[in-house]
Amino acid sequence: MDLKKFADFLKENDVPAFRLKQVRDAVYKNFAATWDEVTVLPAPLRERLKKEFRIHSVEVLETQTAKRGDAVKFCFGLKDGHRIETVLLKLLADKWSLCVSTQVGCPVRCPFCATGRKGLKRNLSPDEIVDQFLAAAAYLRQTRSQKIGSVIFMGMGEPFFNYESVLDAIHTMADPEMIGLGQRHISVSTSGHVPGIRRFAKDLPQCNLAISLHASEDELRNELVPLNVNYPLHQLAKAVSDYITITKRKVFIEYVLLDGVNNSRSQAAKLNSWLRAVAAPKYFTINLIPYNRTGGVYKAPAKERVQVFAGLMETYGFEVTVRKSMGDDIAGACGQLAGK
Ligand code: SAH
Ligand code: SF4
């Protein structure tokens, strides 16, 4: 919610300033989504607020729950009519993670990703990012009495093309006076925005960083992640290596598996040498993401081929996880968010 505007509203209407903290706690700590839930306020004030002030800058237009019940996709409407998507994922029993969007569309235009298809419409404001959390948290509390334990910036958009808003939103999420998640429960995924990685190391050294690598040769990476043309692999290598030196933290390497494109044995070997030139294997967790269908020419590898690639990387000494496709039946899996 726009707390600054709310503070102004209180002032203009001669409402005592202590109401601000009451409302802030109700919205950011207890996830009130309607004024009726903010029962500490006198009824006449609540009635006025209902007419004059919206709690969330995003409005739930639709929620879809995956058949297995382990993913919930929200379609949110923004004030200017744009739409974004946010996905709640149940990673372990009752451990929910929220995948938030940072832009309407994405300027990077990776050819396998539904978000990139339409290009960038606009950046999200800090409130529009945080309010995805508040609205999803309210939903989870109401429907299942459960809480969100972590946030991943892996929805629509390239977070580091909207750096200031992302930084501001993370501060609100991590601040114990506000949501109070803790930086270690927050992860940001980038397609390789080098200046962003450098700033992130200084500004938020306790947060987790994920790099969407997908290829370890420039020719192929230029095609799969067009931002590579601006920040080629040698620059990315230096930025990630400096990040590790500064933060002493592990980095997550995301690698979407596209059959016949980037999943051969020799490509596994190249990935090994690229990573080793950046830092020792203990500094990486490789997250293999079998391609989720988005239309177009790519195919997911057969299960056995995923296992072969994973096995090779393990033999090279890396920690490897294969991402379970969650929410693909509601088009809520990685790369499928289009804000339709
Ligand atoms: N823009 C950021 C974060 C959002 S994308 C980034 O690219 O890192 C989150 C992850 O989903 C990225 O690793 C992305 O490459 C991956 N992804 C995109 N489309 C996909 C698809 N169709 N199947 C599987 N993973 C996909
Ligand atoms: Fe943008 Fe990430 Fe999709 Fe690439 S994969 S188009 S960077 S959202």
Coordinates of C-alpha atoms and ligand atoms in Angstrom, one line a residue:
M1 CA 0.0 0.0 0.0
D2 CA 1.1 3.6 -0.6
L3 CA 2.0 4.5 3.0
K4 CA 3.1 8.0 2.1
K5 CA -0.2 8.8 0.5
F6 CA -1.9 7.2 3.4
A7 CA 0.0 9.4 5.9
D8 CA -1.1 12.4 3.8
F9 CA -4.6 11.3 3.8
L10 CA -4.6 11.0 7.6
K11 CA -3.2 14.5 7.9
E12 CA -5.6 16.1 5.5
N13 CA -8.5 14.5 7.4
D14 CA -7.2 15.4 10.9
V15 CA -6.9 11.7 11.8
P16 CA -4.3 11.3 14.6
A17 CA -0.9 10.0 13.4
F18 CA -0.9 6.9 15.6
R19 CA -3.5 5.4 13.2
L20 CA -0.7 5.1 10.7
K21 CA 1.2 2.5 12.7
Q22 CA -2.0 0.6 13.5
V23 CA -2.9 0.4 9.8
R24 CA 0.7 -0.5 8.9
D25 CA 0.7 -3.4 11.4
A26 CA -2.7 -4.6 10.2
V27 CA -1.7 -4.6 6.6
Y28 CA 2.0 -5.7 6.7
K29 CA 2.0 -7.9 9.8
N30 CA -1.6 -9.4 9.9
F31 CA -2.2 -9.1 6.1
A32 CA -5.6 -7.4 6.3
A33 CA -6.9 -7.1 2.8
T34 CA -10.1 -5.1 3.5
W35 CA -10.8 -2.2 5.8
D36 CA -13.4 -4.3 7.6
E37 CA -10.6 -6.4 8.9
V38 CA -8.8 -3.4 10.4
T39 CA -11.0 -3.5 13.5
V40 CA -8.8 -1.2 15.6
L41 CA -10.1 1.7 13.5
P42 CA -13.4 3.4 14.5
A43 CA -16.2 2.4 12.3
P44 CA -16.9 5.8 10.6
L45 CA -13.2 6.0 9.6
R46 CA -13.3 2.5 8.1
E47 CA -16.4 3.5 6.1
R48 CA -14.6 6.5 4.7
L49 CA -11.5 4.5 3.9
K50 CA -13.6 1.9 2.1
K51 CA -14.7 4.6 -0.3
E52 CA -11.5 6.6 -0.6
F53 CA -8.4 4.4 -0.1
R54 CA -7.4 1.1 -1.6
I55 CA -5.3 -1.2 0.6
H56 CA -3.5 -3.0 -2.2
S57 CA -2.2 -1.4 -5.5
V58 CA -2.9 -4.8 -7.2
E59 CA -6.4 -6.4 -7.4
V60 CA -6.9 -10.1 -7.5
L61 CA -8.7 -10.8 -10.8
E62 CA -8.4 -14.5 -10.7
T63 CA -6.8 -17.3 -8.7
Q64 CA -6.2 -20.8 -10.1
T65 CA -5.1 -23.8 -8.0
A66 CA -3.1 -26.6 -9.5
K67 CA -4.7 -30.1 -9.4
R68 CA -2.1 -31.3 -6.9
G69 CA -2.8 -28.3 -4.7
D70 CA 0.9 -27.3 -4.6
A71 CA 0.7 -24.2 -6.7
V72 CA -1.7 -21.2 -6.8
K73 CA -1.5 -18.6 -9.6
F74 CA -2.8 -15.1 -9.1
C75 CA -3.7 -12.9 -11.9
F76 CA -3.5 -9.3 -10.7
G77 CA -4.9 -6.2 -12.3
L78 CA -2.9 -2.9 -12.0
K79 CA -4.4 0.5 -11.8
D80 CA -3.6 1.3 -15.5
G81 CA -5.3 -2.0 -16.7
H82 CA -2.1 -4.1 -17.1
R83 CA -2.0 -7.6 -15.7
I84 CA 0.7 -9.5 -14.0
E85 CA 1.0 -13.0 -12.5
T86 CA 2.3 -14.2 -9.2
V87 CA 2.6 -17.9 -8.1
L88 CA 2.5 -19.4 -4.7
L89 CA 4.5 -22.7 -4.5
K90 CA 4.4 -25.3 -1.8
L91 CA 8.0 -26.4 -1.7
L92 CA 7.8 -28.7 1.3
A93 CA 4.9 -29.6 3.6
D94 CA 3.3 -26.3 4.6
K95 CA 6.4 -24.3 3.4
W96 CA 5.2 -21.8 0.9
S97 CA 7.3 -19.7 -1.4
L98 CA 6.0 -16.8 -3.5
C99 CA 7.3 -16.1 -7.0
V100 CA 6.8 -12.4 -7.7
S101 CA 6.9 -10.3 -10.9
T102 CA 9.0 -7.2 -11.3
Q103 CA 7.9 -5.9 -14.7
V104 CA 4.9 -6.1 -17.0
G105 CA 6.5 -8.2 -19.7
C106 CA 10.2 -8.3 -20.1
P107 CA 12.7 -6.6 -22.4
V108 CA 15.2 -9.5 -22.6
R109 CA 13.0 -11.6 -24.9
C110 CA 14.4 -15.1 -24.3
P111 CA 12.8 -17.1 -27.1
F112 CA 11.7 -20.0 -24.8
C113 CA 9.9 -17.7 -22.3
A114 CA 6.2 -16.6 -22.6
T115 CA 6.9 -13.4 -20.6
G116 CA 9.5 -12.2 -23.0
R117 CA 7.3 -12.6 -26.0
K118 CA 5.5 -9.3 -25.8
G119 CA 8.5 -7.3 -24.8
L120 CA 8.4 -4.8 -21.9
K121 CA 5.3 -2.8 -21.1
R122 CA 6.5 -1.1 -18.0
N123 CA 8.3 -1.5 -14.7
L124 CA 6.4 -2.2 -11.5
S125 CA 6.5 0.2 -8.6
P126 CA 7.8 -1.0 -5.2
D127 CA 4.2 -1.1 -3.9
E128 CA 3.1 -3.2 -6.8
I129 CA 5.8 -5.7 -6.0
V130 CA 5.2 -5.8 -2.2
D131 CA 1.4 -5.9 -2.6
Q132 CA 1.7 -9.1 -4.6
F133 CA 3.1 -10.5 -1.4
L134 CA 0.5 -8.9 0.8
A135 CA -2.4 -10.1 -1.3
A136 CA -1.0 -13.6 -1.6
A137 CA -0.3 -13.7 2.2
A138 CA -3.9 -12.6 2.9
Y139 CA -5.2 -15.4 0.6
L140 CA -3.1 -18.0 2.2
R141 CA -4.1 -16.9 5.7
Q142 CA -7.8 -16.9 4.8
T143 CA -7.9 -20.2 2.9
R144 CA -5.4 -22.3 4.7
S145 CA -4.2 -20.5 7.8
Q146 CA -0.7 -20.7 6.5
K147 CA 2.2 -18.3 5.9
I148 CA 4.7 -17.5 3.1
G149 CA 8.2 -18.4 4.2
S150 CA 10.2 -17.1 1.3
V151 CA 10.1 -14.9 -1.8
I152 CA 11.7 -15.6 -5.1
F153 CA 12.0 -12.8 -7.7
M154 CA 11.4 -15.2 -10.6
G155 CA 8.1 -14.1 -12.0
M156 CA 7.6 -11.8 -15.0
G157 CA 10.4 -9.5 -15.8
E158 CA 14.2 -9.0 -15.4
P159 CA 14.6 -7.7 -11.8
F160 CA 17.8 -5.8 -12.4
F161 CA 16.2 -3.7 -15.2
N162 CA 14.0 -2.4 -12.4
Y163 CA 16.7 -2.2 -9.7
E164 CA 15.5 0.7 -7.6
S165 CA 12.0 -0.7 -7.1
V166 CA 13.3 -4.2 -6.4
L167 CA 15.7 -2.9 -3.8
D168 CA 13.0 -0.8 -2.2
A169 CA 10.5 -3.8 -2.2
I170 CA 13.1 -6.1 -0.7
H171 CA 13.8 -3.6 2.1
T172 CA 10.1 -3.6 3.0
M173 CA 9.9 -7.4 2.9
A174 CA 13.0 -7.8 5.0
D175 CA 12.4 -5.0 7.5
P176 CA 11.4 -6.4 10.9
E177 CA 9.1 -3.3 11.4
M178 CA 7.3 -4.2 8.1
I179 CA 7.0 -7.8 6.8
G180 CA 10.1 -9.1 8.4
L181 CA 11.0 -12.0 6.2
G182 CA 14.8 -11.7 6.5
Q183 CA 17.1 -11.3 3.5
R184 CA 18.1 -15.0 3.6
H185 CA 14.6 -16.0 2.7
I186 CA 14.6 -13.8 -0.4
S187 CA 16.2 -14.8 -3.8
V188 CA 16.6 -12.8 -7.0
S189 CA 17.0 -14.4 -10.4
T190 CA 18.7 -12.5 -13.2
S191 CA 19.3 -13.3 -16.8
G192 CA 22.9 -11.9 -16.4
H193 CA 22.5 -8.1 -15.9
V194 CA 26.1 -7.4 -14.9
P195 CA 25.8 -3.9 -13.3
G196 CA 22.8 -5.2 -11.3
I197 CA 24.8 -8.2 -10.0
R198 CA 27.5 -5.8 -8.8
R199 CA 25.1 -3.5 -7.0
F200 CA 23.2 -6.4 -5.5
A201 CA 26.5 -7.7 -3.9
K202 CA 26.9 -4.4 -2.1
D203 CA 23.3 -3.6 -1.3
L204 CA 21.9 -7.0 -0.3
P205 CA 24.7 -9.3 0.5
Q206 CA 22.5 -11.6 2.6
C207 CA 19.9 -12.3 -0.2
N208 CA 20.3 -15.2 -2.5
L209 CA 21.4 -14.7 -6.1
A210 CA 20.4 -16.9 -9.0
I211 CA 21.8 -16.6 -12.5
S212 CA 19.9 -17.8 -15.5
L213 CA 22.9 -19.2 -17.5
H214 CA 21.3 -21.7 -20.0
A215 CA 24.5 -21.8 -22.1
S216 CA 28.2 -21.5 -21.6
E217 CA 29.2 -20.4 -25.1
D218 CA 28.5 -16.8 -26.3
E219 CA 27.1 -17.9 -29.7
L220 CA 24.4 -20.1 -28.2
R221 CA 23.8 -17.8 -25.2
N222 CA 23.3 -14.8 -27.5
E223 CA 20.4 -16.7 -29.0
L224 CA 18.9 -18.1 -25.8
V225 CA 19.4 -15.0 -23.6
P226 CA 19.7 -12.0 -25.8
L227 CA 21.0 -9.9 -23.0
N228 CA 24.2 -11.8 -23.5
V229 CA 25.0 -9.5 -26.4
N230 CA 25.3 -6.6 -24.0
Y231 CA 27.0 -8.6 -21.2
P232 CA 28.9 -11.5 -22.7
L233 CA 30.0 -14.6 -20.7
H234 CA 33.5 -13.3 -19.8
Q235 CA 31.9 -10.2 -18.2
L236 CA 29.3 -12.3 -16.4
A237 CA 32.0 -14.7 -15.1
K238 CA 33.9 -11.7 -13.6
A239 CA 30.8 -10.3 -12.0
V240 CA 29.7 -13.6 -10.5
S241 CA 33.3 -14.3 -9.3
D242 CA 33.4 -10.8 -7.6
Y243 CA 30.0 -11.4 -6.1
I244 CA 31.2 -14.6 -4.5
T245 CA 34.4 -12.9 -3.2
I246 CA 32.4 -10.0 -1.7
T247 CA 29.5 -12.0 -0.2
K248 CA 31.1 -15.4 0.4
R249 CA 27.8 -16.8 -0.6
K250 CA 26.7 -19.7 -2.8
V251 CA 25.2 -18.8 -6.2
F252 CA 22.3 -20.7 -7.8
I253 CA 22.9 -21.4 -11.5
E254 CA 19.6 -22.0 -13.4
Y255 CA 19.9 -24.0 -16.6
V256 CA 16.7 -24.6 -18.6
L257 CA 17.1 -27.9 -20.5
L258 CA 16.1 -27.6 -24.1
D259 CA 16.4 -30.9 -25.9
G260 CA 19.0 -31.0 -28.7
V261 CA 19.9 -27.3 -28.0
N262 CA 21.9 -27.1 -24.7
N263 CA 21.8 -30.6 -23.1
S264 CA 24.6 -32.6 -24.8
R265 CA 27.5 -34.2 -22.9
S266 CA 30.0 -31.8 -24.4
Q267 CA 27.8 -28.9 -23.2
A268 CA 27.8 -30.3 -19.7
A269 CA 31.6 -30.4 -19.9
K270 CA 31.6 -26.7 -21.1
L271 CA 29.3 -25.7 -18.2
N272 CA 31.7 -27.4 -15.8
S273 CA 34.8 -25.5 -17.1
W274 CA 32.9 -22.2 -17.3
L275 CA 31.8 -22.5 -13.7
R276 CA 35.2 -23.7 -12.4
A277 CA 36.8 -20.7 -14.0
V278 CA 34.4 -18.5 -11.9
A279 CA 34.7 -20.3 -8.5
A280 CA 35.1 -23.7 -6.9
P281 CA 32.1 -26.1 -7.3
K282 CA 31.2 -25.7 -3.6
Y283 CA 30.0 -22.2 -4.4
F284 CA 27.3 -23.3 -6.8
T285 CA 24.0 -25.1 -6.8
I286 CA 22.9 -26.0 -10.3
N287 CA 19.2 -25.9 -10.7
L288 CA 18.2 -27.7 -13.9
I289 CA 14.8 -26.7 -15.2
P290 CA 13.3 -29.0 -17.8
Y291 CA 11.7 -26.8 -20.4
N292 CA 8.0 -26.0 -19.8
R293 CA 6.0 -25.6 -22.9
T294 CA 5.2 -22.1 -24.1
G295 CA 4.5 -22.8 -27.8
G296 CA 7.3 -22.5 -30.4
V297 CA 10.1 -24.8 -31.4
Y298 CA 11.7 -26.0 -28.2
K299 CA 11.2 -29.4 -26.6
A300 CA 11.8 -30.7 -23.1
P301 CA 14.3 -33.6 -23.0
A302 CA 13.1 -37.1 -22.0
K303 CA 13.5 -37.8 -18.2
E304 CA 16.5 -40.1 -18.8
R305 CA 18.3 -37.3 -20.7
V306 CA 17.7 -34.9 -17.8
Q307 CA 19.1 -37.5 -15.5
V308 CA 22.2 -38.0 -17.7
F309 CA 22.9 -34.2 -17.6
A310 CA 22.3 -34.0 -13.9
G311 CA 24.5 -37.0 -13.3
L312 CA 27.4 -35.5 -15.3
M313 CA 27.3 -32.3 -13.3
E314 CA 27.3 -34.2 -10.1
T315 CA 30.3 -36.2 -11.3
Y316 CA 32.0 -32.9 -11.9
G317 CA 31.5 -32.1 -8.2
F318 CA 28.4 -29.8 -8.2
E319 CA 25.3 -29.9 -6.1
V320 CA 22.5 -30.4 -8.6
T321 CA 18.7 -30.1 -8.3
V322 CA 16.2 -30.8 -11.0
R323 CA 13.3 -28.4 -10.6
K324 CA 9.9 -30.1 -10.3
S325 CA 7.5 -28.6 -12.7
M326 CA 4.8 -27.1 -10.5
G327 CA 1.7 -25.5 -11.7
D328 CA 2.2 -26.3 -15.3
D329 CA -1.5 -27.3 -15.5
I330 CA -2.4 -23.7 -14.7
A331 CA 0.4 -22.2 -16.9
G332 CA 2.1 -21.1 -13.7
A333 CA 5.4 -22.9 -14.1
C334 CA 8.7 -21.2 -15.0
G335 CA 8.5 -19.2 -18.2
Q336 CA 4.8 -19.7 -18.6
L337 CA 3.6 -16.4 -17.1
A338 CA 2.2 -14.1 -19.7
G339 CA -0.3 -12.0 -17.7
K340 CA -3.2 -13.1 -20.0
Ligands
SAH1 N1 14.0 -12.8 -15.7 C1 14.6 -13.5 -14.7 C2 13.7 -14.1 -13.7 C3 12.4 -14.7 -14.2 S1 12.5 -16.1 -15.2 C4 15.5 -14.5 -15.3 O1 15.4 -14.8 -16.5 O2 16.3 -15.0 -14.5 C5 12.7 -17.4 -14.0 C6 13.4 -18.6 -14.6 O3 12.6 -19.4 -15.5 C7 14.6 -18.3 -15.4 O4 15.7 -19.1 -15.1 C8 14.1 -18.5 -16.8 O5 15.2 -18.7 -17.7 C9 13.3 -19.7 -16.7 N2 12.4 -20.0 -17.8 C10 11.9 -19.1 -18.6 N3 11.1 -19.7 -19.6 C11 11.1 -21.1 -19.2 C12 10.5 -22.2 -19.8 N4 9.7 -22.1 -20.8 N5 10.7 -23.4 -19.2 C13 11.5 -23.5 -18.1 N6 12.1 -22.4 -17.6 C14 11.9 -21.2 -18.1
SF4_2 FE1 12.8 -12.1 -19.3 FE2 13.6 -14.0 -17.6 FE3 11.7 -14.5 -19.5 FE4 14.2 -14.1 -20.2 S1 13.5 -15.8 -19.0 S2 12.4 -13.2 -21.2 S3 14.9 -12.6 -18.8 S4 11.5 -13.2 -17.8

